[in-house]
Amino acid sequence: MVNRMEQPSYATLRLSAQIGQRWPNIEAARSLSAKTLTELQQALCNLESEDASVVVLGSLGRKEFTSGSDIDWNLLVDGIADPNHHALFLDAQQTIKVAAPKGVGREGTFEAFVSSHDLIHKIGGEDDTNRNLTRRLLLLLESTPIGGRIAYDRVIKNILKRYLLDDRSFWRGTTVHRHHIPHFLLNDLARFWRTMAVDFAYKLRARSGKGWAIRNIKLRMSRKLLYVAGLLGCFRCHLDWPEGDRDAMFKDESCRLDVVNWVRETIFSETPLDIVSDFLLRYKHLHGTASQLFTSYDRFLGILSDSELRQHLEELPEDTADGDIEYRKARELSHNFRDALLDLFFDQASGLAALTRLYGVF
């Protein structure tokens, strides 16, 4: 139970306290995530490096780890090639396999060396592969470093510098509406969301339909949450600043690195759920929307933490899914989640509706 005399430790828990509703599966996943991260950090404490960081992604990176989760991770390298990186990688690989024996996906996105050069310099164009795009956006939206974080923090900041400092309209404000929206980042987030949706169809064919139902529900829930958090983060670049302060800050070229640091520390250092929660905490009229959104997501995490139910969905053939009661319940949760998101992003009083119409649709 939360001690009401103390400030709850993260935004989603503060939102829960504010509206008087508990989400036990979110709390349990957060607690198991903290425990697992602590164990990994202790096991990997000797793998310190200023030019490489072990980074976990996926459910553990989002702090939504359950008993059935795997651990997606990469060795992020931000420096010259060093033979010692191979030993660091093997040590990390062995340690993480003990913590989560379930293997990662076979597409090669995870459990790999990842170069900062590709993430930072290959944004857009033919060289920005789906894999590179996915690694870059997951690093922003659902990552946590294990052990040394010097390289990790440096790479995140440099990715944001590419997105923000190269975006002329972000600093000037749009011509008519004077909105300071990071279009470069926003467009890449939209591309990432569509890539996840297209990849779902690809994996369905490549894996002969195996695991269709559980991947379908994840696409509707946790994958969609990533896009939602990124989209809301872009809108918050405008909405979080009082109008007078915003115009003065963005027009002053000497303040641009301060803005980059603010975006990193205030928005993209949080989990996707906390990015959404932090925004909802400001608007009492959205408490009903918050309740529907987070109750749906809480029940989704309850499905993932129930080993029998999770296995049932992992093994459910596509051609029988529509008649399966458990899949139908899960799909209904995803509809409730979607409807709450529509209420949020088309809310007039918060200013989200205008931004959604202008930048989220076309």
Short mmCIF file of N, CA and C in Angstrom, two decimals, residues 78-158:
data_model
loop_
_atom_site.label_atom_id
_atom_site.label_comp_id
_atom_site.label_asym_id
_atom_site.label_seq_id
_atom_site.Cartn_x
_atom_site.Cartn_y
_atom_site.Cartn_z
N ASP A 78 29.75 3.32 -27.84
CA ASP A 78 29.91 4.71 -28.28
C ASP A 78 31.39 5.07 -28.20
N GLY A 79 32.15 4.52 -29.11
CA GLY A 79 33.60 4.76 -29.08
C GLY A 79 34.29 3.96 -30.15
N ILE A 80 35.61 3.93 -30.11
CA ILE A 80 36.38 3.19 -31.11
C ILE A 80 36.22 1.69 -30.86
N ALA A 81 36.46 0.91 -31.90
CA ALA A 81 36.39 -0.53 -31.78
C ALA A 81 37.43 -1.03 -30.78
N ASP A 82 37.01 -1.91 -29.90
CA ASP A 82 37.87 -2.40 -28.83
C ASP A 82 37.62 -3.89 -28.65
N PRO A 83 38.64 -4.74 -28.79
CA PRO A 83 38.45 -6.18 -28.60
C PRO A 83 37.85 -6.54 -27.25
N ASN A 84 38.06 -5.70 -26.23
CA ASN A 84 37.50 -5.99 -24.91
C ASN A 84 35.98 -5.93 -24.89
N HIS A 85 35.37 -5.27 -25.86
CA HIS A 85 33.91 -5.22 -25.92
C HIS A 85 33.31 -6.62 -26.09
N HIS A 86 34.04 -7.49 -26.79
CA HIS A 86 33.52 -8.85 -27.01
C HIS A 86 33.41 -9.60 -25.69
N ALA A 87 34.42 -9.48 -24.84
CA ALA A 87 34.37 -10.14 -23.53
C ALA A 87 33.24 -9.57 -22.68
N LEU A 88 33.06 -8.25 -22.75
CA LEU A 88 31.98 -7.61 -22.00
C LEU A 88 30.62 -8.13 -22.48
N PHE A 89 30.50 -8.27 -23.79
CA PHE A 89 29.25 -8.78 -24.37
C PHE A 89 28.96 -10.20 -23.89
N LEU A 90 29.96 -11.07 -23.93
CA LEU A 90 29.76 -12.47 -23.52
C LEU A 90 29.41 -12.58 -22.04
N ASP A 91 30.05 -11.77 -21.20
CA ASP A 91 29.72 -11.77 -19.78
C ASP A 91 28.29 -11.33 -19.54
N ALA A 92 27.88 -10.28 -20.24
CA ALA A 92 26.51 -9.80 -20.10
C ALA A 92 25.52 -10.85 -20.60
N GLN A 93 25.83 -11.47 -21.70
CA GLN A 93 24.96 -12.49 -22.28
C GLN A 93 24.74 -13.65 -21.31
N GLN A 94 25.80 -14.13 -20.69
CA GLN A 94 25.69 -15.24 -19.76
C GLN A 94 24.88 -14.85 -18.53
N THR A 95 25.13 -13.67 -17.99
CA THR A 95 24.42 -13.22 -16.80
C THR A 95 22.94 -13.06 -17.06
N ILE A 96 22.58 -12.48 -18.20
CA ILE A 96 21.17 -12.23 -18.51
C ILE A 96 20.44 -13.52 -18.82
N LYS A 97 21.11 -14.49 -19.41
CA LYS A 97 20.47 -15.79 -19.68
C LYS A 97 20.08 -16.49 -18.39
N VAL A 98 20.87 -16.31 -17.35
CA VAL A 98 20.53 -16.90 -16.06
C VAL A 98 19.28 -16.22 -15.49
N ALA A 99 19.18 -14.91 -15.65
CA ALA A 99 18.05 -14.16 -15.12
C ALA A 99 16.77 -14.44 -15.88
N ALA A 100 16.86 -14.65 -17.19
CA ALA A 100 15.68 -14.89 -18.02
C ALA A 100 16.06 -15.86 -19.13
N PRO A 101 15.89 -17.16 -18.90
CA PRO A 101 16.31 -18.17 -19.88
C PRO A 101 15.56 -18.08 -21.21
N LYS A 102 14.36 -17.49 -21.22
CA LYS A 102 13.58 -17.38 -22.45
C LYS A 102 14.35 -16.55 -23.47
N GLY A 103 14.52 -17.07 -24.68
CA GLY A 103 15.31 -16.39 -25.70
C GLY A 103 14.61 -15.18 -26.28
N VAL A 104 15.41 -14.27 -26.86
CA VAL A 104 14.86 -13.07 -27.50
C VAL A 104 14.43 -13.43 -28.91
N GLY A 105 13.78 -12.48 -29.59
CA GLY A 105 13.30 -12.70 -30.96
C GLY A 105 14.43 -13.03 -31.91
N ARG A 106 14.06 -13.67 -33.00
CA ARG A 106 15.10 -14.17 -33.93
C ARG A 106 15.43 -13.18 -35.04
N GLU A 107 14.87 -11.96 -34.98
CA GLU A 107 15.11 -10.99 -36.03
C GLU A 107 16.47 -10.30 -35.92
N GLY A 108 17.17 -10.47 -34.79
CA GLY A 108 18.50 -9.90 -34.63
C GLY A 108 18.52 -8.48 -34.11
N THR A 109 17.35 -7.97 -33.67
CA THR A 109 17.30 -6.61 -33.14
C THR A 109 17.93 -6.53 -31.76
N PHE A 110 17.83 -7.63 -30.99
CA PHE A 110 18.30 -7.64 -29.62
C PHE A 110 19.45 -8.63 -29.43
N GLU A 111 20.08 -8.52 -28.24
CA GLU A 111 21.24 -9.35 -27.89
C GLU A 111 22.32 -9.18 -28.95
N ALA A 112 22.71 -7.91 -29.14
CA ALA A 112 23.66 -7.60 -30.21
C ALA A 112 24.50 -6.39 -29.85
N PHE A 113 25.63 -6.24 -30.56
CA PHE A 113 26.39 -4.99 -30.51
C PHE A 113 25.60 -3.93 -31.28
N VAL A 114 25.48 -2.76 -30.72
CA VAL A 114 24.80 -1.65 -31.40
C VAL A 114 25.73 -0.44 -31.39
N SER A 115 26.00 0.09 -32.58
CA SER A 115 26.91 1.23 -32.71
C SER A 115 26.13 2.54 -32.62
N SER A 116 26.63 3.46 -31.83
CA SER A 116 26.01 4.77 -31.72
C SER A 116 26.06 5.51 -33.05
N HIS A 117 27.08 5.25 -33.85
CA HIS A 117 27.24 5.95 -35.12
C HIS A 117 26.00 5.73 -35.99
N ASP A 118 25.53 4.50 -36.09
CA ASP A 118 24.37 4.20 -36.92
C ASP A 118 23.11 4.86 -36.36
N LEU A 119 22.95 4.83 -35.06
CA LEU A 119 21.75 5.39 -34.43
C LEU A 119 21.67 6.90 -34.62
N ILE A 120 22.81 7.58 -34.52
CA ILE A 120 22.82 9.04 -34.53
C ILE A 120 22.89 9.60 -35.95
N HIS A 121 23.71 9.00 -36.81
CA HIS A 121 23.96 9.60 -38.12
C HIS A 121 23.07 9.05 -39.23
N LYS A 122 22.53 7.86 -39.05
CA LYS A 122 21.71 7.25 -40.11
C LYS A 122 20.22 7.37 -39.77
N ILE A 123 19.76 8.62 -39.68
CA ILE A 123 18.32 8.85 -39.46
C ILE A 123 17.72 9.24 -40.80
N GLY A 124 16.85 8.38 -41.32
CA GLY A 124 16.28 8.61 -42.64
C GLY A 124 17.20 8.08 -43.72
N GLY A 125 16.68 8.01 -44.94
CA GLY A 125 17.49 7.53 -46.06
C GLY A 125 17.54 6.01 -46.12
N GLU A 126 18.21 5.51 -47.15
CA GLU A 126 18.25 4.07 -47.39
C GLU A 126 19.02 3.31 -46.32
N ASP A 127 19.98 3.95 -45.68
CA ASP A 127 20.80 3.26 -44.69
C ASP A 127 20.09 3.13 -43.33
N ASP A 128 18.99 3.83 -43.16
CA ASP A 128 18.25 3.74 -41.90
C ASP A 128 17.28 2.57 -41.99
N THR A 129 17.79 1.38 -41.74
CA THR A 129 17.00 0.16 -41.87
C THR A 129 15.92 0.11 -40.79
N ASN A 130 14.97 -0.80 -40.97
CA ASN A 130 13.95 -1.01 -39.94
C ASN A 130 14.59 -1.36 -38.60
N ARG A 131 15.65 -2.14 -38.65
CA ARG A 131 16.33 -2.53 -37.41
C ARG A 131 16.97 -1.32 -36.73
N ASN A 132 17.61 -0.47 -37.51
CA ASN A 132 18.25 0.72 -36.94
C ASN A 132 17.20 1.68 -36.38
N LEU A 133 16.12 1.88 -37.12
CA LEU A 133 15.01 2.71 -36.64
C LEU A 133 14.46 2.17 -35.33
N THR A 134 14.23 0.86 -35.27
CA THR A 134 13.66 0.25 -34.07
C THR A 134 14.59 0.41 -32.88
N ARG A 135 15.87 0.16 -33.08
CA ARG A 135 16.83 0.30 -31.98
C ARG A 135 16.88 1.74 -31.46
N ARG A 136 16.85 2.70 -32.37
CA ARG A 136 16.94 4.10 -31.97
C ARG A 136 15.71 4.55 -31.17
N LEU A 137 14.51 4.22 -31.66
CA LEU A 137 13.30 4.67 -30.98
C LEU A 137 13.06 3.91 -29.69
N LEU A 138 13.43 2.63 -29.65
CA LEU A 138 13.31 1.89 -28.39
C LEU A 138 14.28 2.44 -27.34
N LEU A 139 15.42 2.89 -27.80
CA LEU A 139 16.38 3.49 -26.87
C LEU A 139 15.78 4.73 -26.22
N LEU A 140 15.05 5.51 -26.98
CA LEU A 140 14.41 6.71 -26.44
C LEU A 140 13.21 6.37 -25.55
N LEU A 141 12.44 5.36 -25.94
CA LEU A 141 11.12 5.16 -25.34
C LEU A 141 11.05 4.08 -24.26
N GLU A 142 11.93 3.09 -24.28
CA GLU A 142 11.77 1.99 -23.32
C GLU A 142 13.11 1.35 -22.95
N SER A 143 14.07 2.13 -22.57
CA SER A 143 15.38 1.57 -22.27
C SER A 143 15.85 1.94 -20.87
N THR A 144 16.66 1.05 -20.30
CA THR A 144 17.28 1.28 -18.99
C THR A 144 18.69 0.70 -19.02
N PRO A 145 19.70 1.48 -18.63
CA PRO A 145 21.07 0.95 -18.62
C PRO A 145 21.32 0.08 -17.39
N ILE A 146 22.17 -0.91 -17.57
CA ILE A 146 22.58 -1.77 -16.46
C ILE A 146 24.04 -1.49 -16.19
N GLY A 147 24.35 -1.13 -14.96
CA GLY A 147 25.73 -0.82 -14.64
C GLY A 147 26.10 0.56 -15.15
N GLY A 148 27.24 0.66 -15.84
CA GLY A 148 27.72 1.95 -16.32
C GLY A 148 26.77 2.58 -17.32
N ARG A 149 26.46 3.87 -17.13
CA ARG A 149 25.50 4.54 -18.01
C ARG A 149 26.11 5.73 -18.74
N ILE A 150 27.42 5.91 -18.67
CA ILE A 150 28.03 7.08 -19.30
C ILE A 150 27.78 7.08 -20.80
N ALA A 151 28.06 5.96 -21.46
CA ALA A 151 27.85 5.87 -22.90
C ALA A 151 26.37 6.00 -23.24
N TYR A 152 25.54 5.36 -22.46
CA TYR A 152 24.08 5.40 -22.67
C TYR A 152 23.55 6.83 -22.64
N ASP A 153 23.88 7.58 -21.60
CA ASP A 153 23.40 8.95 -21.48
C ASP A 153 23.91 9.83 -22.62
N ARG A 154 25.13 9.59 -23.02
CA ARG A 154 25.72 10.38 -24.10
C ARG A 154 25.00 10.12 -25.43
N VAL A 155 24.71 8.86 -25.70
CA VAL A 155 24.05 8.51 -26.96
C VAL A 155 22.62 9.06 -27.00
N ILE A 156 21.87 8.90 -25.90
CA ILE A 156 20.51 9.43 -25.86
C ILE A 156 20.52 10.93 -26.14
N LYS A 157 21.41 11.66 -25.48
CA LYS A 157 21.48 13.10 -25.67
C LYS A 157 21.82 13.45 -27.12
N ASN A 158 22.75 12.71 -27.72
CA ASN A 158 23.14 13.01 -29.09
C ASN A 158 22.04 12.66 -30.10
#
